[in-house]
Amino acid sequence: MELCGYLPLATALLAGRLAHHPHWHLAEFAATRDRLGELATSNRAVAAAFDTSYHGLPPEQRRIFRCLGLHPGTDTDAYAAAALAGIPLSQARRELEALYENHLIDSPSTGRYRLHDLIRTYARTLAEQDPAGGCDAGIGRLLEYYQHTTQSADRHFANAPGPTPRTVGAAPAAAPDLPTHRQALAWMHTERANLIACIHHTTATAHHSHAIRLTAALASFLRLQGPWDEATALHQSAATAARHTHDRHGEAGALWALSLLRYLRGDCTAAAELGQQALDLYRTIGDRHGRVATLWSLGWLRYENGDYAAAVDLIQQALGLSRTLGHRDGEAYALWALGRTRAITGDYAAAVDLIQQALDVSRTFGSRIGELAALEELAWLRAVTGEFAVAVDLGQQALGLSRTHDGRSPYSDSRDHKPDVNRLRRSPGSTSATGASPAPASPSNHLTDNTS
């Protein structure tokens, strides 16, 4: 029934075909690529029934129906449909509702629409008969829509300096407004399967530029949400495609993303090698924003390995270049990382000054993840230097911010660092029970747990 789209005519035709061919097995029939063709029989056919419904539609509804068959994913909304068909958003909404009322598409949830596989095959077959270039143009508009909107959402997840994303083509005529982290996260979760399906489609059809750019736009979300195995495979594919097409910027970005994923998996050696490759490429092509990102991540890797002198050198390079470029998030994260390094070497006064600067910069350009990381670090630093009232206040600020922003840093320890305000209030001194200073707080650690 499901493979027949729960369509009475299709089910009846299938039963008739199987009755005349008792040696057929349902599993074999279900696996056939041409189920629509297999269901055709004399003058009665599912395709004929579809034709009757399709040709009864007004021209614009027929056109958007054909376009829906081209979508690589499983469902869509009015924004994506408008991009596919190249029509205004309001018109896309009207036409989708009309198709739903005519039982040609389903609506699994408010504002979401999908075609059954059998009907999708029919719609795609019709679309492929359109004038040359029509299908490619529609898919191209859809991919540009997804890339622009994904990049818009990504700014809420960028919890470390990153390369400047490349956007090719005009911005979509209509795209959802994603002003908050929660809205961006909800959109990414809803569209995740579609975005991955689009990447696989572009890879399979050798549209390498789209595959590279869309994968890059998803980098922060995949790094935070996982699964990391899938994220690694996507970035490796993007790096290979970029190398084959001599896209050095795309290759560097993919290598940088892979470096962070290797770090998260605990392979710091591979992470450093990939990061150095990315840095070399960014230097070759003169991409200074890319250099900021890789200098910072390489510096952090040196920090993790206990080579604090090398860490300071690399992060100071990232800081200087960030200030030259007016790269505020790069500046904030470099200040934060330098503060961490000063703290772990016991220079708490310098650490407080650097983290306070990071907090000020993060608040200036509106980075909630950066602000949360700085607040947590300052709360720990004030506690370790005996300023418990200040530490409690900073911890409460961090808790308040964490409740409204589900953020997680890829550079966090495995343990949760939500400030324990009650512990800060009770803390008897600046050392732990063993007499050693506790480890400094890690960056924000509040997004849904990653699955590796």
PDB file of N, CA, C and O in Angstrom, residues 155-214:
ATOM      1  N   ARG A 155      25.731  31.718  11.290  1.00  0.00           N
ATOM      2  CA  ARG A 155      26.335  32.771  12.126  1.00  0.00           C
ATOM      3  C   ARG A 155      25.991  32.583  13.600  1.00  0.00           C
ATOM      4  O   ARG A 155      26.710  33.069  14.480  1.00  0.00           O
ATOM      5  N   HIS A 156      24.910  31.870  13.883  1.00  0.00           N
ATOM      6  CA  HIS A 156      24.543  31.613  15.273  1.00  0.00           C
ATOM      7  C   HIS A 156      25.350  30.476  15.880  1.00  0.00           C
ATOM      8  O   HIS A 156      25.337  30.297  17.103  1.00  0.00           O
ATOM      9  N   PHE A 157      26.020  29.683  15.060  1.00  0.00           N
ATOM     10  CA  PHE A 157      26.770  28.521  15.553  1.00  0.00           C
ATOM     11  C   PHE A 157      28.274  28.724  15.466  1.00  0.00           C
ATOM     12  O   PHE A 157      29.027  27.849  15.879  1.00  0.00           O
ATOM     13  N   ALA A 158      28.716  29.833  14.886  1.00  0.00           N
ATOM     14  CA  ALA A 158      30.147  30.061  14.669  1.00  0.00           C
ATOM     15  C   ALA A 158      30.805  30.371  16.007  1.00  0.00           C
ATOM     16  O   ALA A 158      30.864  31.514  16.436  1.00  0.00           O
ATOM     17  N   ASN A 159      31.303  29.332  16.678  1.00  0.00           N
ATOM     18  CA  ASN A 159      31.877  29.483  18.012  1.00  0.00           C
ATOM     19  C   ASN A 159      33.395  29.443  18.010  1.00  0.00           C
ATOM     20  O   ASN A 159      34.016  29.122  19.002  1.00  0.00           O
ATOM     21  N   ALA A 160      33.978  29.723  16.878  1.00  0.00           N
ATOM     22  CA  ALA A 160      35.426  29.865  16.746  1.00  0.00           C
ATOM     23  C   ALA A 160      35.660  30.648  15.459  1.00  0.00           C
ATOM     24  O   ALA A 160      34.794  30.677  14.581  1.00  0.00           O
ATOM     25  N   PRO A 161      36.786  31.326  15.335  1.00  0.00           N
ATOM     26  CA  PRO A 161      37.049  32.046  14.084  1.00  0.00           C
ATOM     27  C   PRO A 161      36.994  31.079  12.910  1.00  0.00           C
ATOM     28  O   PRO A 161      37.536  29.976  12.977  1.00  0.00           O
ATOM     29  N   GLY A 162      36.337  31.483  11.851  1.00  0.00           N
ATOM     30  CA  GLY A 162      36.225  30.611  10.689  1.00  0.00           C
ATOM     31  C   GLY A 162      36.534  31.345   9.413  1.00  0.00           C
ATOM     32  O   GLY A 162      36.514  32.586   9.369  1.00  0.00           O
ATOM     33  N   PRO A 163      36.829  30.625   8.333  1.00  0.00           N
ATOM     34  CA  PRO A 163      37.068  31.260   7.036  1.00  0.00           C
ATOM     35  C   PRO A 163      35.826  32.007   6.573  1.00  0.00           C
ATOM     36  O   PRO A 163      34.699  31.650   6.927  1.00  0.00           O
ATOM     37  N   THR A 164      36.023  33.043   5.794  1.00  0.00           N
ATOM     38  CA  THR A 164      34.898  33.789   5.243  1.00  0.00           C
ATOM     39  C   THR A 164      34.197  32.934   4.194  1.00  0.00           C
ATOM     40  O   THR A 164      34.821  32.490   3.240  1.00  0.00           O
ATOM     41  N   PRO A 165      32.884  32.680   4.367  1.00  0.00           N
ATOM     42  CA  PRO A 165      32.187  31.841   3.382  1.00  0.00           C
ATOM     43  C   PRO A 165      32.055  32.548   2.051  1.00  0.00           C
ATOM     44  O   PRO A 165      31.944  33.776   1.986  1.00  0.00           O
ATOM     45  N   ARG A 166      32.079  31.787   0.987  1.00  0.00           N
ATOM     46  CA  ARG A 166      31.912  32.344  -0.349  1.00  0.00           C
ATOM     47  C   ARG A 166      30.477  32.133  -0.800  1.00  0.00           C
ATOM     48  O   ARG A 166      29.949  31.033  -0.719  1.00  0.00           O
ATOM     49  N   THR A 167      29.858  33.205  -1.254  1.00  0.00           N
ATOM     50  CA  THR A 167      28.515  33.125  -1.787  1.00  0.00           C
ATOM     51  C   THR A 167      28.558  33.531  -3.248  1.00  0.00           C
ATOM     52  O   THR A 167      29.017  34.617  -3.586  1.00  0.00           O
ATOM     53  N   VAL A 168      28.113  32.642  -4.102  1.00  0.00           N
ATOM     54  CA  VAL A 168      28.097  32.908  -5.536  1.00  0.00           C
ATOM     55  C   VAL A 168      26.649  32.982  -5.978  1.00  0.00           C
ATOM     56  O   VAL A 168      25.836  32.139  -5.609  1.00  0.00           O
ATOM     57  N   GLY A 169      26.325  33.987  -6.769  1.00  0.00           N
ATOM     58  CA  GLY A 169      24.960  34.117  -7.238  1.00  0.00           C
ATOM     59  C   GLY A 169      24.171  35.096  -6.385  1.00  0.00           C
ATOM     60  O   GLY A 169      24.586  35.493  -5.290  1.00  0.00           O
ATOM     61  N   ALA A 170      23.015  35.470  -6.893  1.00  0.00           N
ATOM     62  CA  ALA A 170      22.185  36.447  -6.205  1.00  0.00           C
ATOM     63  C   ALA A 170      21.494  35.824  -4.999  1.00  0.00           C
ATOM     64  O   ALA A 170      21.234  34.622  -4.964  1.00  0.00           O
ATOM     65  N   ALA A 171      21.208  36.653  -4.010  1.00  0.00           N
ATOM     66  CA  ALA A 171      20.467  36.179  -2.851  1.00  0.00           C
ATOM     67  C   ALA A 171      19.056  35.792  -3.285  1.00  0.00           C
ATOM     68  O   ALA A 171      18.508  36.351  -4.244  1.00  0.00           O
ATOM     69  N   PRO A 172      18.453  34.823  -2.609  1.00  0.00           N
ATOM     70  CA  PRO A 172      17.104  34.406  -2.989  1.00  0.00           C
ATOM     71  C   PRO A 172      16.105  35.534  -2.788  1.00  0.00           C
ATOM     72  O   PRO A 172      16.285  36.397  -1.917  1.00  0.00           O
ATOM     73  N   ALA A 173      15.058  35.510  -3.578  1.00  0.00           N
ATOM     74  CA  ALA A 173      14.033  36.551  -3.459  1.00  0.00           C
ATOM     75  C   ALA A 173      13.329  36.484  -2.116  1.00  0.00           C
ATOM     76  O   ALA A 173      12.867  37.508  -1.594  1.00  0.00           O
ATOM     77  N   ALA A 174      13.220  35.288  -1.546  1.00  0.00           N
ATOM     78  CA  ALA A 174      12.567  35.119  -0.250  1.00  0.00           C
ATOM     79  C   ALA A 174      13.291  34.049   0.539  1.00  0.00           C
ATOM     80  O   ALA A 174      13.673  33.008   0.000  1.00  0.00           O
ATOM     81  N   ALA A 175      13.505  34.317   1.822  1.00  0.00           N
ATOM     82  CA  ALA A 175      14.153  33.354   2.712  1.00  0.00           C
ATOM     83  C   ALA A 175      13.628  33.599   4.114  1.00  0.00           C
ATOM     84  O   ALA A 175      13.269  34.734   4.464  1.00  0.00           O
ATOM     85  N   PRO A 176      13.567  32.564   4.958  1.00  0.00           N
ATOM     86  CA  PRO A 176      13.064  32.753   6.324  1.00  0.00           C
ATOM     87  C   PRO A 176      13.984  33.651   7.137  1.00  0.00           C
ATOM     88  O   PRO A 176      15.206  33.623   6.965  1.00  0.00           O
ATOM     89  N   ASP A 177      13.407  34.420   8.017  1.00  0.00           N
ATOM     90  CA  ASP A 177      14.175  35.259   8.920  1.00  0.00           C
ATOM     91  C   ASP A 177      14.586  34.409  10.114  1.00  0.00           C
ATOM     92  O   ASP A 177      13.745  33.779  10.752  1.00  0.00           O
ATOM     93  N   LEU A 178      15.868  34.385  10.405  1.00  0.00           N
ATOM     94  CA  LEU A 178      16.384  33.552  11.493  1.00  0.00           C
ATOM     95  C   LEU A 178      17.182  34.426  12.459  1.00  0.00           C
ATOM     96  O   LEU A 178      18.403  34.324  12.555  1.00  0.00           O
ATOM     97  N   PRO A 179      16.499  35.293  13.209  1.00  0.00           N
ATOM     98  CA  PRO A 179      17.222  36.256  14.044  1.00  0.00           C
ATOM     99  C   PRO A 179      17.797  35.696  15.329  1.00  0.00           C
ATOM    100  O   PRO A 179      18.659  36.323  15.943  1.00  0.00           O
ATOM    101  N   THR A 180      17.337  34.534  15.765  1.00  0.00           N
ATOM    102  CA  THR A 180      17.813  33.989  17.030  1.00  0.00           C
ATOM    103  C   THR A 180      18.464  32.625  16.833  1.00  0.00           C
ATOM    104  O   THR A 180      18.226  31.933  15.835  1.00  0.00           O
ATOM    105  N   HIS A 181      19.245  32.247  17.828  1.00  0.00           N
ATOM    106  CA  HIS A 181      19.906  30.949  17.808  1.00  0.00           C
ATOM    107  C   HIS A 181      18.887  29.817  17.746  1.00  0.00           C
ATOM    108  O   HIS A 181      19.047  28.860  16.979  1.00  0.00           O
ATOM    109  N   ARG A 182      17.829  29.893  18.539  1.00  0.00           N
ATOM    110  CA  ARG A 182      16.832  28.830  18.568  1.00  0.00           C
ATOM    111  C   ARG A 182      16.126  28.683  17.222  1.00  0.00           C
ATOM    112  O   ARG A 182      15.855  27.568  16.773  1.00  0.00           O
ATOM    113  N   GLN A 183      15.798  29.808  16.583  1.00  0.00           N
ATOM    114  CA  GLN A 183      15.145  29.737  15.278  1.00  0.00           C
ATOM    115  C   GLN A 183      16.079  29.129  14.237  1.00  0.00           C
ATOM    116  O   GLN A 183      15.658  28.327  13.401  1.00  0.00           O
ATOM    117  N   ALA A 184      17.346  29.541  14.292  1.00  0.00           N
ATOM    118  CA  ALA A 184      18.319  28.995  13.346  1.00  0.00           C
ATOM    119  C   ALA A 184      18.502  27.499  13.569  1.00  0.00           C
ATOM    120  O   ALA A 184      18.568  26.718  12.615  1.00  0.00           O
ATOM    121  N   LEU A 185      18.578  27.089  14.822  1.00  0.00           N
ATOM    122  CA  LEU A 185      18.769  25.671  15.138  1.00  0.00           C
ATOM    123  C   LEU A 185      17.561  24.854  14.679  1.00  0.00           C
ATOM    124  O   LEU A 185      17.708  23.758  14.123  1.00  0.00           O
ATOM    125  N   ALA A 186      16.361  25.394  14.908  1.00  0.00           N
ATOM    126  CA  ALA A 186      15.146  24.688  14.485  1.00  0.00           C
ATOM    127  C   ALA A 186      15.115  24.533  12.968  1.00  0.00           C
ATOM    128  O   ALA A 186      14.763  23.460  12.445  1.00  0.00           O
ATOM    129  N   TRP A 187      15.498  25.596  12.241  1.00  0.00           N
ATOM    130  CA  TRP A 187      15.499  25.521  10.776  1.00  0.00           C
ATOM    131  C   TRP A 187      16.511  24.481  10.296  1.00  0.00           C
ATOM    132  O   TRP A 187      16.220  23.682   9.406  1.00  0.00           O
ATOM    133  N   MET A 188      17.693  24.485  10.907  1.00  0.00           N
ATOM    134  CA  MET A 188      18.726  23.537  10.480  1.00  0.00           C
ATOM    135  C   MET A 188      18.300  22.097  10.753  1.00  0.00           C
ATOM    136  O   MET A 188      18.538  21.205   9.937  1.00  0.00           O
ATOM    137  N   HIS A 189      17.664  21.853  11.882  1.00  0.00           N
ATOM    138  CA  HIS A 189      17.198  20.500  12.163  1.00  0.00           C
ATOM    139  C   HIS A 189      16.125  20.076  11.165  1.00  0.00           C
ATOM    140  O   HIS A 189      16.110  18.934  10.699  1.00  0.00           O
ATOM    141  N   THR A 190      15.229  20.996  10.824  1.00  0.00           N
ATOM    142  CA  THR A 190      14.157  20.676   9.879  1.00  0.00           C
ATOM    143  C   THR A 190      14.700  20.388   8.490  1.00  0.00           C
ATOM    144  O   THR A 190      14.242  19.469   7.806  1.00  0.00           O
ATOM    145  N   GLU A 191      15.682  21.173   8.058  1.00  0.00           N
ATOM    146  CA  GLU A 191      16.184  21.076   6.689  1.00  0.00           C
ATOM    147  C   GLU A 191      17.423  20.188   6.550  1.00  0.00           C
ATOM    148  O   GLU A 191      17.903  19.999   5.435  1.00  0.00           O
ATOM    149  N   ARG A 192      17.910  19.675   7.647  1.00  0.00           N
ATOM    150  CA  ARG A 192      19.171  18.917   7.610  1.00  0.00           C
ATOM    151  C   ARG A 192      19.176  17.822   6.528  1.00  0.00           C
ATOM    152  O   ARG A 192      20.105  17.727   5.725  1.00  0.00           O
ATOM    153  N   ALA A 193      18.137  16.971   6.522  1.00  0.00           N
ATOM    154  CA  ALA A 193      18.100  15.876   5.557  1.00  0.00           C
ATOM    155  C   ALA A 193      18.071  16.402   4.128  1.00  0.00           C
ATOM    156  O   ALA A 193      18.712  15.833   3.231  1.00  0.00           O
ATOM    157  N   ASN A 194      17.345  17.490   3.897  1.00  0.00           N
ATOM    158  CA  ASN A 194      17.302  18.079   2.566  1.00  0.00           C
ATOM    159  C   ASN A 194      18.656  18.630   2.151  1.00  0.00           C
ATOM    160  O   ASN A 194      19.088  18.473   1.004  1.00  0.00           O
ATOM    161  N   LEU A 195      19.341  19.290   3.086  1.00  0.00           N
ATOM    162  CA  LEU A 195      20.652  19.868   2.773  1.00  0.00           C
ATOM    163  C   LEU A 195      21.660  18.772   2.430  1.00  0.00           C
ATOM    164  O   LEU A 195      22.429  18.892   1.469  1.00  0.00           O
ATOM    165  N   ILE A 196      21.652  17.703   3.203  1.00  0.00           N
ATOM    166  CA  ILE A 196      22.575  16.596   2.927  1.00  0.00           C
ATOM    167  C   ILE A 196      22.218  15.936   1.595  1.00  0.00           C
ATOM    168  O   ILE A 196      23.102  15.564   0.813  1.00  0.00           O
ATOM    169  N   ALA A 197      20.906  15.803   1.325  1.00  0.00           N
ATOM    170  CA  ALA A 197      20.482  15.218   0.048  1.00  0.00           C
ATOM    171  C   ALA A 197      20.948  16.090  -1.120  1.00  0.00           C
ATOM    172  O   ALA A 197      21.358  15.574  -2.167  1.00  0.00           O
ATOM    173  N   CYS A 198      20.903  17.397  -0.939  1.00  0.00           N
ATOM    174  CA  CYS A 198      21.371  18.306  -1.997  1.00  0.00           C
ATOM    175  C   CYS A 198      22.874  18.160  -2.219  1.00  0.00           C
ATOM    176  O   CYS A 198      23.348  18.201  -3.361  1.00  0.00           O
ATOM    177  N   ILE A 199      23.626  17.994  -1.137  1.00  0.00           N
ATOM    178  CA  ILE A 199      25.078  17.799  -1.283  1.00  0.00           C
ATOM    179  C   ILE A 199      25.357  16.520  -2.054  1.00  0.00           C
ATOM    180  O   ILE A 199      26.187  16.494  -2.977  1.00  0.00           O
ATOM    181  N   HIS A 200      24.675  15.442  -1.690  1.00  0.00           N
ATOM    182  CA  HIS A 200      24.875  14.178  -2.399  1.00  0.00           C
ATOM    183  C   HIS A 200      24.464  14.304  -3.872  1.00  0.00           C
ATOM    184  O   HIS A 200      25.127  13.737  -4.761  1.00  0.00           O
ATOM    185  N   HIS A 201      23.397  15.051  -4.131  1.00  0.00           N
ATOM    186  CA  HIS A 201      22.952  15.249  -5.513  1.00  0.00           C
ATOM    187  C   HIS A 201      24.005  15.999  -6.318  1.00  0.00           C
ATOM    188  O   HIS A 201      24.330  15.617  -7.452  1.00  0.00           O
ATOM    189  N   THR A 202      24.555  17.064  -5.737  1.00  0.00           N
ATOM    190  CA  THR A 202      25.565  17.845  -6.468  1.00  0.00           C
ATOM    191  C   THR A 202      26.836  17.037  -6.680  1.00  0.00           C
ATOM    192  O   THR A 202      27.502  17.183  -7.708  1.00  0.00           O
ATOM    193  N   THR A 203      27.173  16.193  -5.722  1.00  0.00           N
ATOM    194  CA  THR A 203      28.349  15.338  -5.898  1.00  0.00           C
ATOM    195  C   THR A 203      28.121  14.326  -7.009  1.00  0.00           C
ATOM    196  O   THR A 203      28.990  14.118  -7.875  1.00  0.00           O
ATOM    197  N   ALA A 204      26.939  13.719  -7.005  1.00  0.00           N
ATOM    198  CA  ALA A 204      26.628  12.701  -8.010  1.00  0.00           C
ATOM    199  C   ALA A 204      26.538  13.278  -9.413  1.00  0.00           C
ATOM    200  O   ALA A 204      26.847  12.600 -10.400  1.00  0.00           O
ATOM    201  N   THR A 205      26.131  14.533  -9.519  1.00  0.00           N
ATOM    202  CA  THR A 205      25.970  15.164 -10.834  1.00  0.00           C
ATOM    203  C   THR A 205      27.169  16.034 -11.207  1.00  0.00           C
ATOM    204  O   THR A 205      27.102  16.782 -12.187  1.00  0.00           O
ATOM    205  N   ALA A 206      28.246  15.934 -10.421  1.00  0.00           N
ATOM    206  CA  ALA A 206      29.499  16.651 -10.695  1.00  0.00           C
ATOM    207  C   ALA A 206      29.334  18.169 -10.674  1.00  0.00           C
ATOM    208  O   ALA A 206      30.095  18.884 -11.330  1.00  0.00           O
ATOM    209  N   HIS A 207      28.376  18.667  -9.887  1.00  0.00           N
ATOM    210  CA  HIS A 207      28.276  20.111  -9.663  1.00  0.00           C
ATOM    211  C   HIS A 207      29.131  20.446  -8.433  1.00  0.00           C
ATOM    212  O   HIS A 207      28.617  20.726  -7.339  1.00  0.00           O
ATOM    213  N   HIS A 208      30.446  20.356  -8.628  1.00  0.00           N
ATOM    214  CA  HIS A 208      31.374  20.397  -7.494  1.00  0.00           C
ATOM    215  C   HIS A 208      31.337  21.716  -6.727  1.00  0.00           C
ATOM    216  O   HIS A 208      31.465  21.726  -5.505  1.00  0.00           O
ATOM    217  N   SER A 209      31.169  22.823  -7.431  1.00  0.00           N
ATOM    218  CA  SER A 209      31.169  24.114  -6.747  1.00  0.00           C
ATOM    219  C   SER A 209      30.047  24.194  -5.723  1.00  0.00           C
ATOM    220  O   SER A 209      30.250  24.632  -4.581  1.00  0.00           O
ATOM    221  N   HIS A 210      28.858  23.754  -6.109  1.00  0.00           N
ATOM    222  CA  HIS A 210      27.730  23.763  -5.178  1.00  0.00           C
ATOM    223  C   HIS A 210      27.994  22.822  -4.011  1.00  0.00           C
ATOM    224  O   HIS A 210      27.690  23.150  -2.855  1.00  0.00           O
ATOM    225  N   ALA A 211      28.540  21.649  -4.282  1.00  0.00           N
ATOM    226  CA  ALA A 211      28.810  20.682  -3.220  1.00  0.00           C
ATOM    227  C   ALA A 211      29.804  21.247  -2.206  1.00  0.00           C
ATOM    228  O   ALA A 211      29.618  21.123  -0.989  1.00  0.00           O
ATOM    229  N   ILE A 212      30.842  21.892  -2.696  1.00  0.00           N
ATOM    230  CA  ILE A 212      31.880  22.443  -1.813  1.00  0.00           C
ATOM    231  C   ILE A 212      31.317  23.561  -0.952  1.00  0.00           C
ATOM    232  O   ILE A 212      31.523  23.611   0.264  1.00  0.00           O
ATOM    233  N   ARG A 213      30.568  24.469  -1.583  1.00  0.00           N
ATOM    234  CA  ARG A 213      30.077  25.636  -0.846  1.00  0.00           C
ATOM    235  C   ARG A 213      28.975  25.278   0.154  1.00  0.00           C
ATOM    236  O   ARG A 213      28.925  25.830   1.254  1.00  0.00           O
ATOM    237  N   LEU A 214      28.089  24.355  -0.220  1.00  0.00           N
ATOM    238  CA  LEU A 214      27.021  23.983   0.701  1.00  0.00           C
ATOM    239  C   LEU A 214      27.576  23.198   1.887  1.00  0.00           C
ATOM    240  O   LEU A 214      27.132  23.375   3.033  1.00  0.00           O
TER     241      LEU A 214
END
